[in-house]
PDB file of C-alpha atoms and ligand atoms in Angstrom:
ATOM      1  CA  MET K   2       0.000   0.000   0.000  1.00 86.00           C
ATOM      2  CA  PRO K   3       1.162   3.549  -0.541  1.00 95.00           C
ATOM      3  CA  GLU K   4       2.878   4.965   2.537  1.00 98.00           C
ATOM      4  CA  LEU K   5       3.798   8.516   3.496  1.00 98.00           C
ATOM      5  CA  PRO K   6       6.362   9.269   0.704  1.00 98.00           C
ATOM      6  CA  GLU K   7       4.014   7.941  -2.002  1.00 98.00           C
ATOM      7  CA  VAL K   8       0.942   9.806  -0.757  1.00 98.00           C
ATOM      8  CA  GLU K   9       2.978  12.985  -0.266  1.00 98.00           C
ATOM      9  CA  THR K  10       4.216  12.660  -3.874  1.00 98.00           C
ATOM     10  CA  LEU K  11       0.618  12.355  -5.052  1.00 98.00           C
ATOM     11  CA  ARG K  12      -0.386  15.338  -2.918  1.00 98.00           C
ATOM     12  CA  ARG K  13       2.275  17.508  -4.544  1.00 97.00           C
ATOM     13  CA  ASP K  14       1.311  16.244  -8.021  1.00 98.00           C
ATOM     14  CA  LEU K  15      -2.343  16.885  -7.344  1.00 97.00           C
ATOM     15  CA  GLU K  16      -1.717  20.399  -6.103  1.00 96.00           C
ATOM     16  CA  ARG K  17       0.271  21.191  -9.233  1.00 97.00           C
ATOM     17  CA  GLU K  18      -2.184  19.576 -11.632  1.00 96.00           C
ATOM     18  CA  VAL K  19      -5.668  20.327 -10.332  1.00 95.00           C
ATOM     19  CA  SER K  20      -5.498  23.362  -8.030  1.00 96.00           C
ATOM     20  CA  GLY K  21      -7.254  26.283  -9.675  1.00 97.00           C
ATOM     21  CA  LYS K  22      -9.315  24.090 -11.977  1.00 98.00           C
ATOM     22  CA  ARG K  23     -13.090  24.151 -12.001  1.00 98.00           C
ATOM     23  CA  VAL K  24     -15.124  20.937 -12.017  1.00 98.00           C
ATOM     24  CA  LYS K  25     -17.408  20.581 -15.012  1.00 98.00           C
ATOM     25  CA  THR K  26     -18.878  17.113 -14.564  1.00 98.00           C
ATOM     26  CA  VAL K  27     -18.399  14.105 -12.314  1.00 98.00           C
ATOM     27  CA  ASP K  28     -18.961  10.518 -13.410  1.00 98.00           C
ATOM     28  CA  VAL K  29     -19.052   7.666 -10.946  1.00 98.00           C
ATOM     29  CA  PRO K  30     -18.877   4.450 -12.964  1.00 97.00           C
ATOM     30  CA  GLY K  31     -17.494   2.383 -10.051  1.00 97.00           C
ATOM     31  CA  ARG K  32     -19.429   0.750  -7.257  1.00 96.00           C
ATOM     32  CA  THR K  33     -17.016   0.558  -4.374  1.00 97.00           C
ATOM     33  CA  ALA K  34     -15.319   3.903  -3.713  1.00 98.00           C
ATOM     34  CA  VAL K  35     -18.323   6.169  -3.117  1.00 98.00           C
ATOM     35  CA  THR K  36     -20.282   4.736  -0.197  1.00 97.00           C
ATOM     36  CA  ARG K  37     -20.569   7.521   2.337  1.00 97.00           C
ATOM     37  CA  GLN K  38     -23.017   9.416   0.110  1.00 98.00           C
ATOM     38  CA  THR K  39     -24.887   8.655  -3.099  1.00 98.00           C
ATOM     39  CA  LYS K  40     -23.149   9.129  -6.435  1.00 98.00           C
ATOM     40  CA  LYS K  41     -25.604  11.958  -7.112  1.00 98.00           C
ATOM     41  CA  GLN K  42     -24.745  13.720  -3.878  1.00 98.00           C
ATOM     42  CA  LEU K  43     -21.030  13.458  -4.603  1.00 98.00           C
ATOM     43  CA  ALA K  44     -21.508  14.845  -8.103  1.00 98.00           C
ATOM     44  CA  SER K  45     -23.768  17.724  -7.092  1.00 98.00           C
ATOM     45  CA  ARG K  46     -21.442  18.844  -4.276  1.00 98.00           C
ATOM     46  CA  LEU K  47     -18.457  18.758  -6.642  1.00 98.00           C
ATOM     47  CA  GLU K  48     -19.767  20.070  -9.941  1.00 98.00           C
ATOM     48  CA  GLY K  49     -19.190  23.786 -10.457  1.00 98.00           C
ATOM     49  CA  THR K  50     -16.695  24.090  -7.612  1.00 98.00           C
ATOM     50  CA  LYS K  51     -13.118  25.271  -8.043  1.00 98.00           C
ATOM     51  CA  LEU K  52     -10.364  23.136  -6.524  1.00 98.00           C
ATOM     52  CA  GLY K  53      -7.884  24.788  -4.186  1.00 98.00           C
ATOM     53  CA  SER K  54      -4.938  23.605  -2.131  1.00 98.00           C
ATOM     54  CA  VAL K  55      -4.438  19.938  -1.323  1.00 98.00           C
ATOM     55  CA  ALA K  56      -3.808  18.875   2.260  1.00 97.00           C
ATOM     56  CA  ARG K  57      -2.785  15.513   3.593  1.00 97.00           C
ATOM     57  CA  ARG K  58      -3.950  14.152   6.944  1.00 97.00           C
ATOM     58  CA  GLY K  59      -1.982  11.006   7.564  1.00 96.00           C
ATOM     59  CA  LEU K  60      -2.512   9.012   4.378  1.00 97.00           C
ATOM     60  CA  MET K  61      -5.745  10.794   3.464  1.00 98.00           C
ATOM     61  CA  LEU K  62      -5.875  13.582   0.876  1.00 98.00           C
ATOM     62  CA  ALA K  63      -8.259  16.511   1.192  1.00 98.00           C
ATOM     63  CA  VAL K  64      -8.723  18.936  -1.694  1.00 98.00           C
ATOM     64  CA  LYS K  65     -10.182  22.281  -0.671  1.00 98.00           C
ATOM     65  CA  LEU K  66     -13.220  23.359  -2.695  1.00 98.00           C
ATOM     66  CA  ASP K  67     -14.296  26.984  -3.053  1.00 98.00           C
ATOM     67  CA  SER K  68     -17.645  25.914  -1.569  1.00 98.00           C
ATOM     68  CA  GLY K  69     -15.861  25.505   1.774  1.00 98.00           C
ATOM     69  CA  GLU K  70     -16.126  21.728   1.565  1.00 98.00           C
ATOM     70  CA  LEU K  71     -13.415  19.132   0.962  1.00 98.00           C
ATOM     71  CA  LEU K  72     -12.992  16.439  -1.647  1.00 98.00           C
ATOM     72  CA  VAL K  73     -11.629  13.608   0.487  1.00 98.00           C
ATOM     73  CA  ILE K  74      -9.637  10.820  -1.148  1.00 98.00           C
ATOM     74  CA  ASP K  75      -8.410   7.841   0.861  1.00 98.00           C
ATOM     75  CA  LEU K  76      -6.555   5.431  -1.418  1.00 97.00           C
ATOM     76  CA  GLY K  77      -6.481   2.620   1.126  1.00 95.00           C
ATOM     77  CA  GLY K  78      -4.204  -0.190   0.017  1.00 93.00           C
ATOM     78  CA  THR K  79      -5.525  -0.520  -3.512  1.00 95.00           C
ATOM     79  CA  GLY K  80      -6.637   2.895  -4.816  1.00 96.00           C
ATOM     80  CA  ARG K  81      -4.787   4.822  -7.532  1.00 96.00           C
ATOM     81  CA  MET K  82      -5.023   8.249  -9.180  1.00 97.00           C
ATOM     82  CA  ARG K  83      -4.332   9.417 -12.710  1.00 97.00           C
ATOM     83  CA  LYS K  84      -4.670  12.539 -14.718  1.00 97.00           C
ATOM     84  CA  ALA K  85      -6.090  11.752 -18.132  1.00 97.00           C
ATOM     85  CA  SER K  86      -7.475  13.405 -21.199  1.00 96.00           C
ATOM     86  CA  ALA K  87     -11.194  12.988 -21.754  1.00 91.00           C
ATOM     87  CA  ARG K  88     -10.459  11.025 -24.931  1.00 94.00           C
ATOM     88  CA  GLU K  89      -8.480   8.279 -23.171  1.00 96.00           C
ATOM     89  CA  ALA K  90     -10.385   5.036 -22.772  1.00 96.00           C
ATOM     90  CA  MET K  91     -11.776   4.585 -19.269  1.00 95.00           C
ATOM     91  CA  ALA K  92      -9.999   1.763 -17.391  1.00 95.00           C
ATOM     92  CA  LYS K  93     -12.303  -0.975 -16.092  1.00 96.00           C
ATOM     93  CA  ASP K  94     -11.637  -0.144 -12.465  1.00 97.00           C
ATOM     94  CA  THR K  95     -12.362   3.591 -12.774  1.00 98.00           C
ATOM     95  CA  GLN K  96     -14.392   4.580  -9.727  1.00 98.00           C
ATOM     96  CA  VAL K  97     -14.698   8.342 -10.233  1.00 98.00           C
ATOM     97  CA  ALA K  98     -13.840  10.615 -13.173  1.00 98.00           C
ATOM     98  CA  VAL K  99     -13.751  14.352 -12.554  1.00 98.00           C
ATOM     99  CA  SER K 100     -13.791  16.500 -15.741  1.00 98.00           C
ATOM    100  CA  PHE K 101     -12.557  20.079 -15.652  1.00 98.00           C
ATOM    101  CA  THR K 102     -13.909  23.066 -17.579  1.00 98.00           C
ATOM    102  CA  GLN K 103     -10.354  23.719 -18.871  1.00 95.00           C
ATOM    103  CA  GLY K 104     -10.247  20.155 -20.241  1.00 94.00           C
ATOM    104  CA  GLY K 105      -8.615  17.055 -18.783  1.00 97.00           C
ATOM    105  CA  GLN K 106      -9.769  14.697 -16.096  1.00 98.00           C
ATOM    106  CA  LEU K 107      -8.752  13.364 -12.741  1.00 98.00           C
ATOM    107  CA  ARG K 108      -9.502   9.653 -12.544  1.00 98.00           C
ATOM    108  CA  LEU K 109      -9.700   7.666  -9.337  1.00 98.00           C
ATOM    109  CA  LEU K 110      -9.222   3.940  -9.811  1.00 97.00           C
ATOM    110  CA  ASP K 111      -9.485   0.936  -7.550  1.00 97.00           C
ATOM    111  CA  ASP K 112      -9.827  -2.779  -8.173  1.00 96.00           C
ATOM    112  CA  GLY K 113      -9.570  -3.863  -4.545  1.00 96.00           C
ATOM    113  CA  GLY K 114     -12.457  -2.042  -2.877  1.00 97.00           C
ATOM    114  CA  GLU K 115     -10.332  -0.089  -0.400  1.00 97.00           C
ATOM    115  CA  MET K 116     -10.633   3.410  -1.844  1.00 98.00           C
ATOM    116  CA  ASP K 117     -12.937   5.860  -0.104  1.00 98.00           C
ATOM    117  CA  VAL K 118     -14.031   9.079  -1.863  1.00 98.00           C
ATOM    118  CA  TRP K 119     -16.488  11.682  -0.592  1.00 98.00           C
ATOM    119  CA  VAL K 120     -17.246  15.364  -0.300  1.00 98.00           C
ATOM    120  CA  ALA K 121     -17.429  16.527   3.297  1.00 98.00           C
ATOM    121  CA  THR K 122     -17.372  19.636   5.425  1.00 98.00           C
ATOM    122  CA  PRO K 123     -14.335  19.727   7.745  1.00 96.00           C
ATOM    123  CA  GLU K 124     -16.674  18.769  10.621  1.00 96.00           C
ATOM    124  CA  GLU K 125     -18.161  15.817   8.722  1.00 97.00           C
ATOM    125  CA  LEU K 126     -14.671  14.611   7.903  1.00 97.00           C
ATOM    126  CA  LEU K 127     -13.609  14.575  11.545  1.00 96.00           C
ATOM    127  CA  GLU K 128     -16.871  12.885  12.555  1.00 96.00           C
ATOM    128  CA  GLY K 129     -16.548  10.277   9.812  1.00 96.00           C
ATOM    129  CA  VAL K 130     -12.895   9.513  10.492  1.00 96.00           C
ATOM    130  CA  PRO K 131     -12.338  10.090  14.214  1.00 94.00           C
ATOM    131  CA  ILE K 132      -8.699   8.967  14.123  1.00 94.00           C
ATOM    132  CA  LEU K 133      -7.875  12.207  12.277  1.00 95.00           C
ATOM    133  CA  GLY K 134      -8.242  13.928  15.639  1.00 94.00           C
ATOM    134  CA  GLU K 135      -5.532  11.729  17.150  1.00 96.00           C
ATOM    135  CA  LEU K 136      -2.864  11.660  14.448  1.00 97.00           C
ATOM    136  CA  GLY K 137       0.743  11.674  15.594  1.00 96.00           C
ATOM    137  CA  LEU K 138       3.872  13.329  14.215  1.00 96.00           C
ATOM    138  CA  ASP K 139       4.002  14.079  10.501  1.00 96.00           C
ATOM    139  CA  PRO K 140       7.578  14.561   9.222  1.00 94.00           C
ATOM    140  CA  PHE K 141       6.392  16.328   6.049  1.00 95.00           C
ATOM    141  CA  ASP K 142       4.008  18.693   7.790  1.00 90.00           C
ATOM    142  CA  GLU K 143       6.530  20.190  10.145  1.00 87.00           C
ATOM    143  CA  PRO K 144      10.055  19.242  11.196  1.00 90.00           C
ATOM    144  CA  ILE K 145      10.001  16.876  14.170  1.00 92.00           C
ATOM    145  CA  SER K 146      12.598  17.610  16.826  1.00 95.00           C
ATOM    146  CA  CYS K 147      14.756  14.816  18.158  1.00 95.00           C
ATOM    147  CA  THR K 148      13.616  15.652  21.701  1.00 96.00           C
ATOM    148  CA  THR K 149       9.918  15.330  20.805  1.00 95.00           C
ATOM    149  CA  PHE K 150      10.621  11.994  19.152  1.00 97.00           C
ATOM    150  CA  ALA K 151      12.641  10.733  22.127  1.00 97.00           C
ATOM    151  CA  HIS K 152       9.784  11.635  24.498  1.00 97.00           C
ATOM    152  CA  LEU K 153       7.399   9.695  22.285  1.00 96.00           C
ATOM    153  CA  LEU K 154       9.628   6.602  22.383  1.00 97.00           C
ATOM    154  CA  LEU K 155       9.944   6.780  26.167  1.00 97.00           C
ATOM    155  CA  ARG K 156       6.193   7.213  26.674  1.00 96.00           C
ATOM    156  CA  ARG K 157       5.079   4.427  24.338  1.00 95.00           C
ATOM    157  CA  ARG K 158       6.850   1.413  25.893  1.00 94.00           C
ATOM    158  CA  MET K 159       6.194  -0.629  22.766  1.00 96.00           C
ATOM    159  CA  LYS K 160       8.210  -2.653  20.302  1.00 97.00           C
ATOM    160  CA  LEU K 161       9.800  -0.405  17.696  1.00 97.00           C
ATOM    161  CA  ARG K 162       7.834  -1.896  14.804  1.00 96.00           C
ATOM    162  CA  GLN K 163       4.598  -1.164  16.696  1.00 96.00           C
ATOM    163  CA  VAL K 164       5.525   2.439  17.439  1.00 97.00           C
ATOM    164  CA  LEU K 165       6.506   3.101  13.829  1.00 97.00           C
ATOM    165  CA  GLY K 166       3.312   1.483  12.527  1.00 96.00           C
ATOM    166  CA  ASP K 167       1.025   3.427  14.858  1.00 96.00           C
ATOM    167  CA  PRO K 168      -0.512   6.501  13.154  1.00 96.00           C
ATOM    168  CA  THR K 169      -1.171   8.106  16.544  1.00 96.00           C
ATOM    169  CA  ALA K 170       2.620   8.074  17.080  1.00 96.00           C
ATOM    170  CA  VAL K 171       3.987   8.853  13.578  1.00 97.00           C
ATOM    171  CA  VAL K 172       1.678   8.938  10.547  1.00 97.00           C
ATOM    172  CA  GLY K 173       1.930   6.982   7.328  1.00 97.00           C
ATOM    173  CA  ILE K 174       4.627   4.388   8.016  1.00 98.00           C
ATOM    174  CA  GLY K 175       3.774   0.897   6.758  1.00 96.00           C
ATOM    175  CA  PRO K 176       5.746  -2.310   6.234  1.00 96.00           C
ATOM    176  CA  VAL K 177       8.228  -0.981   3.671  1.00 97.00           C
ATOM    177  CA  TYR K 178       9.459   2.062   5.562  1.00 98.00           C
ATOM    178  CA  THR K 179       9.330   0.372   8.974  1.00 98.00           C
ATOM    179  CA  ASP K 180      11.912  -2.137   7.751  1.00 98.00           C
ATOM    180  CA  GLU K 181      13.956   0.519   5.969  1.00 98.00           C
ATOM    181  CA  ILE K 182      13.988   2.946   8.910  1.00 98.00           C
ATOM    182  CA  LEU K 183      15.004   0.241  11.391  1.00 98.00           C
ATOM    183  CA  HIS K 184      17.781  -0.964   9.098  1.00 98.00           C
ATOM    184  CA  GLY K 185      19.017   2.603   8.691  1.00 98.00           C
ATOM    185  CA  ALA K 186      19.107   2.917  12.469  1.00 98.00           C
ATOM    186  CA  GLY K 187      20.776  -0.472  12.976  1.00 98.00           C
ATOM    187  CA  LEU K 188      17.982  -1.594  15.311  1.00 98.00           C
ATOM    188  CA  ARG K 189      15.832  -4.726  15.501  1.00 97.00           C
ATOM    189  CA  HIS K 190      12.026  -4.677  15.223  1.00 96.00           C
ATOM    190  CA  GLU K 191      11.425  -6.188  18.636  1.00 95.00           C
ATOM    191  CA  ARG K 192      13.517  -3.707  20.621  1.00 97.00           C
ATOM    192  CA  MET K 193      11.446  -1.825  23.208  1.00 98.00           C
ATOM    193  CA  SER K 194      11.023   1.868  22.490  1.00 98.00           C
ATOM    194  CA  ASN K 195      11.635   2.907  26.106  1.00 97.00           C
ATOM    195  CA  GLU K 196      14.811   0.864  26.464  1.00 98.00           C
ATOM    196  CA  LEU K 197      16.963   2.512  23.790  1.00 98.00           C
ATOM    197  CA  SER K 198      20.110   4.414  24.692  1.00 98.00           C
ATOM    198  CA  SER K 199      20.041   8.095  23.850  1.00 97.00           C
ATOM    199  CA  GLN K 200      22.458   7.397  21.014  1.00 98.00           C
ATOM    200  CA  GLU K 201      20.104   4.739  19.603  1.00 98.00           C
ATOM    201  CA  MET K 202      17.166   7.132  19.838  1.00 98.00           C
ATOM    202  CA  ARG K 203      19.118   9.713  17.872  1.00 97.00           C
ATOM    203  CA  ARG K 204      19.987   7.100  15.250  1.00 98.00           C
ATOM    204  CA  LEU K 205      16.362   6.066  14.911  1.00 98.00           C
ATOM    205  CA  TYR K 206      15.258   9.689  14.672  1.00 97.00           C
ATOM    206  CA  ARG K 207      17.801  10.471  11.992  1.00 97.00           C
ATOM    207  CA  SER K 208      16.958   7.339  10.022  1.00 98.00           C
ATOM    208  CA  LEU K 209      13.220   8.041  10.140  1.00 98.00           C
ATOM    209  CA  VAL K 210      13.563  11.602   8.860  1.00 97.00           C
ATOM    210  CA  GLU K 211      16.195  10.772   6.242  1.00 97.00           C
ATOM    211  CA  THR K 212      14.518   7.603   4.934  1.00 98.00           C
ATOM    212  CA  LEU K 213      11.142   9.278   4.406  1.00 98.00           C
ATOM    213  CA  HIS K 214      12.563  12.418   2.829  1.00 97.00           C
ATOM    214  CA  GLU K 215      14.884  10.465   0.539  1.00 98.00           C
ATOM    215  CA  ALA K 216      11.958   8.308  -0.578  1.00 98.00           C
ATOM    216  CA  ALA K 217       9.828  11.365  -1.299  1.00 98.00           C
ATOM    217  CA  LYS K 218      12.712  12.926  -3.209  1.00 98.00           C
ATOM    218  CA  HIS K 219      12.720   9.785  -5.384  1.00 98.00           C
ATOM    219  CA  ARG K 220       8.935  10.116  -5.783  1.00 98.00           C
ATOM    220  CA  GLY K 221       8.155   7.019  -3.737  1.00 98.00           C
ATOM    221  CA  THR K 222       8.588   3.281  -4.061  1.00 98.00           C
ATOM    222  CA  THR K 223       6.887   1.192  -6.713  1.00 96.00           C
ATOM    223  CA  LEU K 224       7.059  -2.444  -5.583  1.00 93.00           C
ATOM    224  CA  ALA K 225       7.047  -5.538  -7.783  1.00 89.00           C
ATOM    225  CA  ASP K 226       3.234  -5.392  -8.012  1.00 88.00           C
ATOM    226  CA  GLY K 227       3.577  -2.096  -9.926  1.00 90.00           C
ATOM    227  CA  ARG K 228       0.517  -0.724  -8.174  1.00 91.00           C
ATOM    228  CA  TYR K 229       1.784   2.637  -7.014  1.00 96.00           C
ATOM    229  CA  THR K 230       2.529   5.278  -9.624  1.00 96.00           C
ATOM    230  CA  ASP K 231       2.434   9.051  -9.591  1.00 97.00           C
ATOM    231  CA  LEU K 232      -0.368  11.109 -11.091  1.00 97.00           C
ATOM    232  CA  ALA K 233       1.166  10.824 -14.575  1.00 97.00           C
ATOM    233  CA  GLY K 234       1.340   7.019 -14.254  1.00 96.00           C
ATOM    234  CA  LYS K 235       5.124   6.961 -13.697  1.00 97.00           C
ATOM    235  CA  ARG K 236       6.771   4.556 -11.265  1.00 97.00           C
ATOM    236  CA  GLY K 237       8.560   5.867  -8.172  1.00 97.00           C
ATOM    237  CA  ASP K 238      12.354   5.666  -8.276  1.00 97.00           C
ATOM    238  CA  HIS K 239      12.992   4.651  -4.695  1.00 97.00           C
ATOM    239  CA  GLY K 240      12.617   0.884  -5.246  1.00 95.00           C
ATOM    240  CA  SER K 241      16.254   0.544  -6.276  1.00 95.00           C
ATOM    241  CA  GLU K 242      17.326   2.352  -3.094  1.00 97.00           C
ATOM    242  CA  LEU K 243      15.657  -0.075  -0.704  1.00 98.00           C
ATOM    243  CA  GLN K 244      18.184  -1.590   1.707  1.00 98.00           C
ATOM    244  CA  VAL K 245      16.304  -4.596   3.091  1.00 98.00           C
ATOM    245  CA  TYR K 246      12.667  -4.700   2.006  1.00 97.00           C
ATOM    246  CA  GLU K 247      12.146  -7.763  -0.228  1.00 96.00           C
ATOM    247  CA  ARG K 248      15.946  -8.224  -0.418  1.00 97.00           C
ATOM    248  CA  ASP K 249      16.103 -11.421   1.660  1.00 97.00           C
ATOM    249  CA  GLY K 250      19.036 -13.671   0.734  1.00 98.00           C
ATOM    250  CA  LYS K 251      20.954 -10.737  -0.735  1.00 98.00           C
ATOM    251  CA  ALA K 252      24.013  -9.008   0.704  1.00 98.00           C
ATOM    252  CA  CYS K 253      23.448  -6.119   3.093  1.00 98.00           C
ATOM    253  CA  TYR K 254      24.832  -2.949   1.482  1.00 97.00           C
ATOM    254  CA  ARG K 255      26.228  -1.810   4.800  1.00 97.00           C
ATOM    255  CA  CYS K 256      27.917  -4.869   6.293  1.00 97.00           C
ATOM    256  CA  ARG K 257      27.803  -7.540   3.542  1.00 94.00           C
ATOM    257  CA  GLY K 258      25.857  -9.829   5.897  1.00 97.00           C
ATOM    258  CA  VAL K 259      22.816 -11.616   4.419  1.00 98.00           C
ATOM    259  CA  VAL K 260      19.435  -9.898   4.613  1.00 98.00           C
ATOM    260  CA  ALA K 261      16.885 -12.113   6.371  1.00 98.00           C
ATOM    261  CA  LYS K 262      13.105 -12.434   6.281  1.00 98.00           C
ATOM    262  CA  ALA K 263      11.061 -13.475   9.295  1.00 97.00           C
ATOM    263  CA  ARG K 264       7.423 -13.580  10.298  1.00 94.00           C
ATOM    264  CA  ILE K 265       6.871 -11.253  13.221  1.00 87.00           C
ATOM    265  CA  GLY K 266       3.500 -10.140  14.570  1.00 80.00           C
ATOM    266  CA  GLY K 267       1.602 -11.612  11.623  1.00 85.00           C
ATOM    267  CA  ARG K 268       3.659 -10.111   8.819  1.00 88.00           C
ATOM    268  CA  GLN K 269       6.950 -10.545   6.965  1.00 94.00           C
ATOM    269  CA  VAL K 270       9.742  -8.314   8.099  1.00 97.00           C
ATOM    270  CA  TYR K 271      13.092  -7.859   6.412  1.00 98.00           C
ATOM    271  CA  PHE K 272      16.242  -7.055   8.355  1.00 98.00           C
ATOM    272  CA  CYS K 273      19.975  -7.645   8.540  1.00 98.00           C
ATOM    273  CA  PRO K 274      20.807  -9.931  11.472  1.00 98.00           C
ATOM    274  CA  SER K 275      24.449  -8.776  11.413  1.00 98.00           C
ATOM    275  CA  CYS K 276      24.154  -4.996  11.652  1.00 97.00           C
ATOM    276  CA  GLN K 277      20.753  -4.572  13.300  1.00 98.00           C
ATOM    277  CA  THR K 278      20.976  -5.235  17.015  1.00 96.00           C
TER     278      THR K 278
HETATM  279 ZN1  LIG F  22      23.982  -5.455   7.555  1.00 74.75          ZN
END
């Protein structure tokens, strides 16, 4: 599923491509993405509005409309977004197609039923998705200080993989970047967050910030499934930079040890047994 660097890349793309455009018509050919309101309601609240800035709350995108409402797009694990010309054939899994008065379309696609699209007031959004009121640190929203991060680790008393995967601690980190951040810090998944030395906390902090920003600079990671692409349909370049994720059996770039794969807490994790302690 797309994680923070991928969704942030899409947010930046979206802001560049659709901000300032006015919605002409909205088609909802799909059945799974629009469930919080009827297709008609979605269309009538969108049509005629002008799109403004694009915010991100965790992994959810919210496009400001000049009506004061928000177009909310949650990709889930399977949703995708594309800009398209109106002439391009509509892909089978197109859920929503937004046409602009200046020409061109924004298409929202999903073949896995996890995408969630709706128009909401800011209050409706918070009511509909209560976790938005409890989101944790967001490294792209504002710089996190090392001290704030260290306090969080001390308070949580959880395994590192659980802290990193908890959106009320730090937003948007899934399986790929959990493994990458921990490798960068030289720490194992099962280490307890409140038992790190201050040097280890600093290493984890630095790795978290650097890993996510590097990945965003490379426009995200497209995995072997090819699912994630940017708004133009291009793959992210960060896949070739991954240090451990899906590299089991290969040499660790840092210590030449062999990258291992193990099942921990119900999912596969990748790590280097030699340089992660
Ligand atoms: Zn290693």
